Amino acid sequence: MSIVIRNTQRSVSVNMALLSRQIYAIRDIIDCNDFDLSIWLTNDKRIRMYNNETRGIDRPTDVLSLRFIEDVKPGCRPKPIHHDFKNLGDIILSVPYIHRQLPTLGCSITKRLPLLCTHGICHLIGYDHERDDDFELMQARENEILQKLADRGLYPEF
């Protein structure tokens, strides 16, 4: 199945070859190689529009996850609506927004993007962080994925 990664923003340089390898590895780590996935690197204006449309929040954000399969339980493999329609969903990232956060976070875009992609993908596979116990469960899964990504030499210093 395919992964489509689009970079329509031009203000921040991104190593697309590395990001692509990371995304393919993350999908493999979560055992969803037979599912499609879309990643869109965009700007504040576009993500603000989608944030407003999908969440009713009229401001930019770092990452949005648009899940195609609604009834996904954390820790369980998604069950597609139809065997020919296996799609996890879309991840939208505002790279300029993320870039502005980097000095405060003390990390590089190369480290932050796979972390946020992992976060977004966790949302697509049923994880959330609305309650404290949900947050802890999601953070544990994110850390597990990032550790496995680091073990493959695709994530720095985990």
Tab-separated table of N, CA and C in Angstrom:
chain	number	residue	atom	x	y	z
A	1	MET	N	0.857	-1.177	0.000
A	1	MET	CA	0.000	0.000	0.000
A	1	MET	C	0.896	1.231	0.000
A	2	SER	N	0.308	2.348	-0.339
A	2	SER	CA	1.131	3.530	-0.586
A	2	SER	C	1.157	4.502	0.590
A	3	ILE	N	2.218	5.269	0.578
A	3	ILE	CA	2.338	6.428	1.451
A	3	ILE	C	2.589	7.609	0.534
A	4	VAL	N	1.769	8.633	0.672
A	4	VAL	CA	1.943	9.852	-0.115
A	4	VAL	C	2.405	10.942	0.837
A	5	ILE	N	3.549	11.541	0.523
A	5	ILE	CA	4.079	12.637	1.334
A	5	ILE	C	4.213	13.846	0.424
A	6	ARG	N	3.469	14.897	0.742
A	6	ARG	CA	3.517	16.131	-0.048
A	6	ARG	C	4.098	17.249	0.803
A	7	ASN	N	4.974	18.030	0.191
A	7	ASN	CA	5.552	19.191	0.868
A	7	ASN	C	5.216	20.418	0.036
A	8	THR	N	4.182	21.146	0.437
A	8	THR	CA	3.769	22.327	-0.321
A	8	THR	C	4.231	23.625	0.329
A	9	GLN	N	4.895	23.540	1.455
A	9	GLN	CA	5.457	24.733	2.091
A	9	GLN	C	6.891	24.894	1.594
A	10	ARG	N	7.365	26.115	1.553
A	10	ARG	CA	8.714	26.365	1.040
A	10	ARG	C	9.581	27.174	1.998
A	11	SER	N	9.076	27.479	3.183
A	11	SER	CA	9.826	28.366	4.069
A	11	SER	C	10.859	27.643	4.931
A	12	VAL	N	10.706	26.326	5.119
A	12	VAL	CA	11.620	25.564	5.966
A	12	VAL	C	12.121	24.357	5.173
A	13	SER	N	13.429	24.179	5.168
A	13	SER	CA	14.023	23.042	4.469
A	13	SER	C	13.772	21.748	5.252
A	14	VAL	N	13.334	20.720	4.538
A	14	VAL	CA	13.043	19.422	5.147
A	14	VAL	C	13.746	18.341	4.334
A	15	ASN	N	14.418	17.426	5.017
A	15	ASN	CA	15.049	16.285	4.358
A	15	ASN	C	13.946	15.270	4.045
A	16	MET	N	13.388	15.395	2.838
A	16	MET	CA	12.239	14.573	2.468
A	16	MET	C	12.599	13.094	2.335
A	17	ALA	N	13.810	12.792	1.894
A	17	ALA	CA	14.223	11.387	1.763
A	17	ALA	C	14.258	10.716	3.138
A	18	LEU	N	14.827	11.401	4.124
A	18	LEU	CA	14.874	10.858	5.485
A	18	LEU	C	13.467	10.736	6.059
A	19	LEU	N	12.650	11.775	5.900
A	19	LEU	CA	11.290	11.739	6.431
A	19	LEU	C	10.509	10.575	5.816
A	20	SER	N	10.685	10.352	4.537
A	20	SER	CA	10.007	9.242	3.868
A	20	SER	C	10.419	7.900	4.478
A	21	ARG	N	11.709	7.702	4.691
A	21	ARG	CA	12.179	6.459	5.316
A	21	ARG	C	11.595	6.306	6.724
A	22	GLN	N	11.519	7.410	7.455
A	22	GLN	CA	10.970	7.370	8.813
A	22	GLN	C	9.487	6.989	8.802
A	23	ILE	N	8.727	7.583	7.884
A	23	ILE	CA	7.288	7.307	7.816
A	23	ILE	C	7.037	5.846	7.441
A	24	TYR	N	7.781	5.342	6.451
A	24	TYR	CA	7.636	3.929	6.080
A	24	TYR	C	7.975	3.017	7.260
A	25	ALA	N	9.012	3.373	8.007
A	25	ALA	CA	9.404	2.568	9.169
A	25	ALA	C	8.340	2.623	10.263
A	26	ILE	N	7.778	3.799	10.510
A	26	ILE	CA	6.728	3.931	11.532
A	26	ILE	C	5.530	3.065	11.160
A	27	ARG	N	5.130	3.122	9.893
A	27	ARG	CA	3.991	2.300	9.460
A	27	ARG	C	4.299	0.811	9.645
A	28	ASP	N	5.536	0.420	9.393
A	28	ASP	CA	5.945	-0.967	9.598
A	28	ASP	C	5.925	-1.326	11.090
A	29	ILE	N	6.423	-0.440	11.926
A	29	ILE	CA	6.473	-0.671	13.378
A	29	ILE	C	5.075	-0.889	13.953
A	30	ILE	N	4.091	-0.152	13.450
A	30	ILE	CA	2.720	-0.302	13.961
A	30	ILE	C	1.959	-1.419	13.250
A	31	ASP	N	2.662	-2.154	12.382
A	31	ASP	CA	2.088	-3.305	11.675
A	31	ASP	C	0.889	-2.917	10.810
A	32	CYS	N	1.070	-1.847	10.039
A	32	CYS	CA	0.007	-1.398	9.136
A	32	CYS	C	0.539	-1.178	7.720
A	33	ASN	N	1.482	-2.027	7.288
A	33	ASN	CA	2.040	-1.891	5.940
A	33	ASN	C	1.003	-2.072	4.845
A	34	ASP	N	-0.100	-2.708	5.165
A	34	ASP	CA	-1.146	-2.930	4.170
A	34	ASP	C	-2.187	-1.808	4.164
A	35	PHE	N	-1.872	-0.683	4.803
A	35	PHE	CA	-2.750	0.487	4.819
A	35	PHE	C	-2.084	1.662	4.114
A	36	ASP	N	-2.890	2.453	3.406
A	36	ASP	CA	-2.416	3.704	2.819
A	36	ASP	C	-2.314	4.756	3.920
A	37	LEU	N	-1.494	5.757	3.651
A	37	LEU	CA	-1.286	6.861	4.589
A	37	LEU	C	-0.864	8.084	3.799
A	38	SER	N	-1.346	9.241	4.212
A	38	SER	CA	-0.982	10.491	3.552
A	38	SER	C	-0.414	11.465	4.580
A	39	ILE	N	0.708	12.086	4.220
A	39	ILE	CA	1.346	13.104	5.060
A	39	ILE	C	1.452	14.369	4.220
A	40	TRP	N	0.980	15.490	4.751
A	40	TRP	CA	1.030	16.750	4.023
A	40	TRP	C	1.760	17.778	4.880
A	41	LEU	N	2.890	18.268	4.376
A	41	LEU	CA	3.630	19.353	5.019
A	41	LEU	C	3.149	20.645	4.384
A	42	THR	N	2.560	21.509	5.182
A	42	THR	CA	1.958	22.724	4.649
A	42	THR	C	2.342	23.922	5.507
A	43	ASN	N	1.583	25.007	5.371
A	43	ASN	CA	1.876	26.249	6.089
A	43	ASN	C	0.766	26.569	7.095
A	44	ASP	N	0.963	27.654	7.826
A	44	ASP	CA	0.003	28.051	8.863
A	44	ASP	C	-1.382	28.341	8.299
A	45	LYS	N	-1.441	28.991	7.145
A	45	LYS	CA	-2.731	29.371	6.555
A	45	LYS	C	-3.579	28.133	6.258
A	46	ARG	N	-2.974	27.139	5.647
A	46	ARG	CA	-3.713	25.920	5.283
A	46	ARG	C	-4.133	25.118	6.518
A	47	ILE	N	-3.208	24.939	7.453
A	47	ILE	CA	-3.566	24.125	8.623
A	47	ILE	C	-4.602	24.854	9.482
A	48	ARG	N	-4.555	26.174	9.495
A	48	ARG	CA	-5.571	26.942	10.225
A	48	ARG	C	-6.950	26.673	9.631
A	49	MET	N	-7.025	26.655	8.303
A	49	MET	CA	-8.288	26.399	7.625
A	49	MET	C	-8.822	25.004	8.002
A	50	TYR	N	-7.962	23.992	7.955
A	50	TYR	CA	-8.394	22.633	8.301
A	50	TYR	C	-8.699	22.499	9.789
A	51	ASN	N	-7.953	23.181	10.630
A	51	ASN	CA	-8.215	23.156	12.068
A	51	ASN	C	-9.597	23.741	12.359
A	52	ASN	N	-9.938	24.816	11.658
A	52	ASN	CA	-11.241	25.447	11.828
A	52	ASN	C	-12.356	24.539	11.308
A	53	GLU	N	-12.141	23.943	10.138
A	53	GLU	CA	-13.163	23.068	9.544
A	53	GLU	C	-13.399	21.804	10.361
A	54	THR	N	-12.339	21.200	10.864
A	54	THR	CA	-12.474	19.894	11.519
A	54	THR	C	-12.675	19.978	13.028
A	55	ARG	N	-12.141	21.031	13.650
A	55	ARG	CA	-12.199	21.108	15.116
A	55	ARG	C	-12.864	22.375	15.628
A	56	GLY	N	-13.197	23.300	14.717
A	56	GLY	CA	-13.811	24.553	15.130
A	56	GLY	C	-12.857	25.487	15.845
A	57	ILE	N	-11.558	25.315	15.612
A	57	ILE	CA	-10.535	26.154	16.240
A	57	ILE	C	-9.872	26.975	15.145
A	58	ASP	N	-10.085	28.285	15.183
A	58	ASP	CA	-9.636	29.174	14.108
A	58	ASP	C	-8.233	29.722	14.379
A	59	ARG	N	-7.269	28.805	14.427
A	59	ARG	CA	-5.864	29.195	14.557
A	59	ARG	C	-5.002	28.031	14.060
A	60	PRO	N	-3.774	28.339	13.690
A	60	PRO	CA	-2.896	27.249	13.237
A	60	PRO	C	-2.494	26.354	14.404
A	61	THR	N	-2.010	25.180	14.069
A	61	THR	CA	-1.509	24.217	15.044
A	61	THR	C	-0.341	23.477	14.406
A	62	ASP	N	0.308	22.619	15.156
A	62	ASP	CA	1.455	21.902	14.591
A	62	ASP	C	1.037	20.697	13.758
A	63	VAL	N	0.088	19.899	14.263
A	63	VAL	CA	-0.285	18.667	13.558
A	63	VAL	C	-1.781	18.388	13.706
A	64	LEU	N	-2.375	17.931	12.626
A	64	LEU	CA	-3.762	17.464	12.621
A	64	LEU	C	-3.788	16.041	12.088
A	65	SER	N	-4.649	15.231	12.642
A	65	SER	CA	-4.846	13.860	12.167
A	65	SER	C	-6.289	13.710	11.726
A	66	LEU	N	-6.465	13.255	10.502
A	66	LEU	CA	-7.802	13.033	9.964
A	66	LEU	C	-7.955	11.534	9.713
A	67	ARG	N	-8.619	10.885	10.624
A	67	ARG	CA	-8.766	9.424	10.627
A	67	ARG	C	-9.833	9.001	9.618
A	68	PHE	N	-9.534	7.955	8.835
A	68	PHE	CA	-10.509	7.401	7.903
A	68	PHE	C	-11.360	6.317	8.554
A	69	ILE	N	-10.795	5.601	9.502
A	69	ILE	CA	-11.515	4.524	10.180
A	69	ILE	C	-11.827	5.018	11.591
A	70	GLU	N	-13.102	5.236	11.859
A	70	GLU	CA	-13.499	5.886	13.112
A	70	GLU	C	-13.386	4.996	14.343
A	71	ASP	N	-13.843	3.784	14.258
A	71	ASP	CA	-13.902	2.929	15.447
A	71	ASP	C	-12.626	2.119	15.611
A	72	VAL	N	-11.555	2.798	16.026
A	72	VAL	CA	-10.273	2.140	16.250
A	72	VAL	C	-9.959	2.234	17.739
A	73	LYS	N	-9.689	1.104	18.338
A	73	LYS	CA	-9.333	1.084	19.759
A	73	LYS	C	-7.817	1.091	19.895
A	74	PRO	N	-7.281	1.875	20.827
A	74	PRO	CA	-5.828	1.905	21.029
A	74	PRO	C	-5.266	0.505	21.254
A	75	GLY	N	-4.179	0.227	20.578
A	75	GLY	CA	-3.533	-1.067	20.725
A	75	GLY	C	-4.096	-2.148	19.822
A	76	CYS	N	-5.174	-1.838	19.112
A	76	CYS	CA	-5.780	-2.806	18.194
A	76	CYS	C	-5.522	-2.372	16.754
A	77	ARG	N	-5.406	-3.346	15.893
A	77	ARG	CA	-5.218	-3.061	14.478
A	77	ARG	C	-6.519	-2.505	13.901
A	78	PRO	N	-6.433	-1.449	13.083
A	78	PRO	CA	-7.660	-0.897	12.487
A	78	PRO	C	-8.384	-1.940	11.633
A	79	LYS	N	-9.711	-1.899	11.682
A	79	LYS	CA	-10.524	-2.782	10.848
A	79	LYS	C	-11.119	-1.933	9.726
A	80	PRO	N	-10.646	-2.146	8.491
A	80	PRO	CA	-11.127	-1.314	7.388
A	80	PRO	C	-12.606	-1.544	7.096
A	81	ILE	N	-13.223	-0.526	6.529
A	81	ILE	CA	-14.629	-0.594	6.154
A	81	ILE	C	-14.835	-1.690	5.105
A	82	HIS	N	-13.883	-1.815	4.206
A	82	HIS	CA	-13.918	-2.809	3.134
A	82	HIS	C	-12.493	-3.290	2.902
A	83	HIS	N	-12.310	-4.548	2.529
A	83	HIS	CA	-10.954	-5.089	2.363
A	83	HIS	C	-10.160	-4.384	1.264
A	84	ASP	N	-10.841	-3.721	0.335
A	84	ASP	CA	-10.153	-2.969	-0.719
A	84	ASP	C	-9.890	-1.516	-0.321
A	85	PHE	N	-10.366	-1.122	0.833
A	85	PHE	CA	-10.223	0.277	1.256
A	85	PHE	C	-9.507	0.324	2.599
A	86	LYS	N	-8.200	0.170	2.536
A	86	LYS	CA	-7.381	0.196	3.744
A	86	LYS	C	-6.603	1.502	3.761
A	87	ASN	N	-7.115	2.458	4.491
A	87	ASN	CA	-6.484	3.765	4.570
A	87	ASN	C	-6.519	4.233	6.018
A	88	LEU	N	-5.349	4.524	6.577
A	88	LEU	CA	-5.296	5.021	7.952
A	88	LEU	C	-5.850	6.432	8.052
A	89	GLY	N	-5.528	7.276	7.058
A	89	GLY	CA	-5.981	8.653	7.075
A	89	GLY	C	-4.887	9.608	6.662
A	90	ASP	N	-5.069	10.867	7.039
A	90	ASP	CA	-4.157	11.940	6.656
A	90	ASP	C	-3.560	12.602	7.888
A	91	ILE	N	-2.285	12.948	7.775
A	91	ILE	CA	-1.595	13.761	8.780
A	91	ILE	C	-1.243	15.072	8.094
A	92	ILE	N	-1.621	16.183	8.702
A	92	ILE	CA	-1.291	17.504	8.168
A	92	ILE	C	-0.395	18.199	9.182
A	93	LEU	N	0.746	18.701	8.714
A	93	LEU	CA	1.695	19.386	9.595
A	93	LEU	C	2.000	20.777	9.057
A	94	SER	N	1.973	21.779	9.925
A	94	SER	CA	2.427	23.116	9.546
A	94	SER	C	3.903	23.229	9.907
A	95	VAL	N	4.750	23.122	8.899
A	95	VAL	CA	6.194	23.139	9.144
A	95	VAL	C	6.657	24.496	9.687
A	96	PRO	N	6.152	25.637	9.184
A	96	PRO	CA	6.564	26.909	9.792
A	96	PRO	C	6.172	27.012	11.273
A	97	TYR	N	4.995	26.536	11.621
A	97	TYR	CA	4.550	26.536	13.017
A	97	TYR	C	5.502	25.693	13.867
A	98	ILE	N	5.816	24.510	13.379
A	98	ILE	CA	6.731	23.606	14.078
A	98	ILE	C	8.110	24.249	14.211
A	99	HIS	N	8.565	24.879	13.149
A	99	HIS	CA	9.889	25.518	13.139
A	99	HIS	C	9.983	26.616	14.197
A	100	ARG	N	8.911	27.371	14.390
A	100	ARG	CA	8.910	28.440	15.401
A	100	ARG	C	9.011	27.878	16.816
A	101	GLN	N	8.576	26.648	17.033
A	101	GLN	CA	8.624	26.021	18.361
A	101	GLN	C	10.007	25.479	18.710
A	102	LEU	N	10.847	25.262	17.725
A	102	LEU	CA	12.120	24.566	17.930
A	102	LEU	C	13.043	25.216	18.957
A	103	PRO	N	13.222	26.551	18.959
A	103	PRO	CA	14.121	27.139	19.964
A	103	PRO	C	13.671	26.852	21.402
A	104	THR	N	12.378	26.894	21.641
A	104	THR	CA	11.847	26.602	22.973
A	104	THR	C	12.043	25.134	23.340
A	105	LEU	N	11.889	24.264	22.358
A	105	LEU	CA	11.998	22.820	22.597
A	105	LEU	C	13.440	22.335	22.608
A	106	GLY	N	14.325	23.125	22.007
A	106	GLY	CA	15.738	22.753	21.968
A	106	GLY	C	16.038	21.557	21.087
A	107	CYS	N	15.332	21.443	19.967
A	107	CYS	CA	15.613	20.332	19.050
A	107	CYS	C	15.540	20.817	17.605
A	108	SER	N	15.890	19.935	16.692
A	108	SER	CA	15.914	20.275	15.269
A	108	SER	C	14.628	19.823	14.587
A	109	ILE	N	14.409	20.336	13.391
A	109	ILE	CA	13.260	19.914	12.590
A	109	ILE	C	13.372	18.429	12.259
A	110	THR	N	14.602	17.948	12.103
A	110	THR	CA	14.843	16.539	11.779
A	110	THR	C	14.400	15.616	12.913
A	111	LYS	N	14.460	16.089	14.136
A	111	LYS	CA	13.998	15.298	15.281
A	111	LYS	C	12.509	15.514	15.544
A	112	ARG	N	12.035	16.727	15.341
A	112	ARG	CA	10.647	17.054	15.686
A	112	ARG	C	9.623	16.458	14.715
A	113	LEU	N	9.931	16.477	13.415
A	113	LEU	CA	8.950	15.986	12.443
A	113	LEU	C	8.573	14.517	12.649
A	114	PRO	N	9.532	13.595	12.816
A	114	PRO	CA	9.107	12.205	13.033
A	114	PRO	C	8.346	12.011	14.346
A	115	LEU	N	8.662	12.811	15.355
A	115	LEU	CA	7.920	12.735	16.610
A	115	LEU	C	6.466	13.139	16.381
A	116	LEU	N	6.253	14.243	15.654
A	116	LEU	CA	4.887	14.702	15.399
A	116	LEU	C	4.149	13.776	14.439
A	117	CYS	N	4.870	13.187	13.492
A	117	CYS	CA	4.241	12.189	12.613
A	117	CYS	C	3.812	10.976	13.430
A	118	THR	N	4.650	10.551	14.350
A	118	THR	CA	4.305	9.439	15.239
A	118	THR	C	3.070	9.789	16.063
A	119	HIS	N	3.040	11.002	16.589
A	119	HIS	CA	1.895	11.466	17.369
A	119	HIS	C	0.621	11.419	16.519
A	120	GLY	N	0.725	11.961	15.310
A	120	GLY	CA	-0.431	11.971	14.415
A	120	GLY	C	-0.889	10.577	14.044
A	121	ILE	N	0.051	9.703	13.758
A	121	ILE	CA	-0.287	8.326	13.396
A	121	ILE	C	-0.923	7.606	14.584
A	122	CYS	N	-0.460	7.885	15.787
A	122	CYS	CA	-1.095	7.294	16.973
A	122	CYS	C	-2.564	7.704	17.059
A	123	HIS	N	-2.872	8.948	16.710
A	123	HIS	CA	-4.279	9.362	16.663
A	123	HIS	C	-5.044	8.536	15.632
A	124	LEU	N	-4.416	8.276	14.482
A	124	LEU	CA	-5.088	7.512	13.429
A	124	LEU	C	-5.372	6.075	13.844
A	125	ILE	N	-4.576	5.552	14.761
A	125	ILE	CA	-4.781	4.160	15.192
A	125	ILE	C	-5.445	4.079	16.573
A	126	GLY	N	-6.199	5.127	16.914
A	126	GLY	CA	-7.087	5.054	18.067
A	126	GLY	C	-6.645	5.705	19.352
A	127	TYR	N	-5.428	6.200	19.417
A	127	TYR	CA	-4.945	6.820	20.656
A	127	TYR	C	-5.420	8.266	20.753
A	128	ASP	N	-5.558	8.743	21.987
A	128	ASP	CA	-5.958	10.126	22.225
A	128	ASP	C	-5.321	10.597	23.526
A	129	HIS	N	-5.511	11.872	23.832
A	129	HIS	CA	-4.919	12.418	25.056
A	129	HIS	C	-5.857	13.391	25.748
A	130	GLU	N	-7.146	13.095	25.670
A	130	GLU	CA	-8.141	13.956	26.316
A	130	GLU	C	-8.119	13.804	27.835
A	131	ARG	N	-7.926	12.583	28.315
A	131	ARG	CA	-7.856	12.331	29.759
A	131	ARG	C	-6.432	11.933	30.119
A	132	ASP	N	-6.081	12.069	31.396
A	132	ASP	CA	-4.719	11.758	31.848
A	132	ASP	C	-4.313	10.324	31.540
A	133	ASP	N	-5.216	9.367	31.792
A	133	ASP	CA	-4.849	7.972	31.533
A	133	ASP	C	-4.703	7.704	30.035
A	134	ASP	N	-5.512	8.385	29.202
A	134	ASP	CA	-5.360	8.277	27.747
A	134	ASP	C	-4.025	8.869	27.310
A	135	PHE	N	-3.664	10.008	27.915
A	135	PHE	CA	-2.400	10.665	27.595
A	135	PHE	C	-1.222	9.737	27.893
A	136	GLU	N	-1.251	9.104	29.052
A	136	GLU	CA	-0.158	8.202	29.440
A	136	GLU	C	-0.056	7.006	28.499
A	137	LEU	N	-1.195	6.454	28.110
A	137	LEU	CA	-1.219	5.329	27.183
A	137	LEU	C	-0.663	5.741	25.817
A	138	MET	N	-1.085	6.917	25.344
A	138	MET	CA	-0.620	7.406	24.046
A	138	MET	C	0.871	7.724	24.088
A	139	GLN	N	1.309	8.377	25.137
A	139	GLN	CA	2.724	8.726	25.252
A	139	GLN	C	3.604	7.474	25.323
A	140	ALA	N	3.137	6.457	26.004
A	140	ALA	CA	3.894	5.201	26.079
A	140	ALA	C	4.024	4.571	24.695
A	141	ARG	N	2.937	4.588	23.918
A	141	ARG	CA	2.983	4.024	22.562
A	141	ARG	C	3.902	4.851	21.667
A	142	GLU	N	3.823	6.178	21.768
A	142	GLU	CA	4.713	7.046	20.988
A	142	GLU	C	6.171	6.740	21.320
A	143	ASN	N	6.478	6.634	22.599
A	143	ASN	CA	7.858	6.348	23.018
A	143	ASN	C	8.331	4.992	22.510
A	144	GLU	N	7.446	4.011	22.533
A	144	GLU	CA	7.783	2.682	22.024
A	144	GLU	C	8.114	2.750	20.525
A	145	ILE	N	7.298	3.466	19.776
A	145	ILE	CA	7.525	3.611	18.330
A	145	ILE	C	8.836	4.346	18.071
A	146	LEU	N	9.064	5.447	18.776
A	146	LEU	CA	10.284	6.235	18.569
A	146	LEU	C	11.531	5.445	18.958
A	147	GLN	N	11.436	4.625	20.005
A	147	GLN	CA	12.573	3.780	20.379
A	147	GLN	C	12.885	2.780	19.274
A	148	LYS	N	11.862	2.179	18.709
A	148	LYS	CA	12.064	1.223	17.609
A	148	LYS	C	12.605	1.928	16.371
A	149	LEU	N	12.173	3.160	16.154
A	149	LEU	CA	12.694	3.958	15.045
A	149	LEU	C	14.174	4.255	15.277
A	150	ALA	N	14.530	4.590	16.506
A	150	ALA	CA	15.935	4.837	16.862
A	150	ALA	C	16.761	3.561	16.714
A	151	ASP	N	16.192	2.429	17.097
A	151	ASP	CA	16.895	1.145	16.960
A	151	ASP	C	17.225	0.838	15.503
A	152	ARG	N	16.430	1.377	14.595
A	152	ARG	CA	16.667	1.195	13.158
A	152	ARG	C	17.599	2.271	12.595
A	153	GLY	N	18.076	3.152	13.468
A	153	GLY	CA	18.975	4.220	13.036
A	153	GLY	C	18.274	5.365	12.338
A	154	LEU	N	16.959	5.514	12.594
A	154	LEU	CA	16.175	6.532	11.898
A	154	LEU	C	15.656	7.644	12.809
A	155	TYR	N	16.050	7.622	14.065
A	155	TYR	CA	15.636	8.683	14.987
A	155	TYR	C	16.793	8.963	15.932
A	156	PRO	N	17.160	10.227	16.082
A	156	PRO	CA	18.341	10.568	16.888
A	156	PRO	C	18.082	10.497	18.392
A	157	GLU	N	19.064	10.021	19.116
A	157	GLU	CA	19.145	10.141	20.578
A	157	GLU	C	17.861	9.838	21.322
A	158	PHE	N	17.357	8.647	21.205
A	158	PHE	CA	16.171	8.327	22.005
A	158	PHE	C	16.549	7.405	23.124
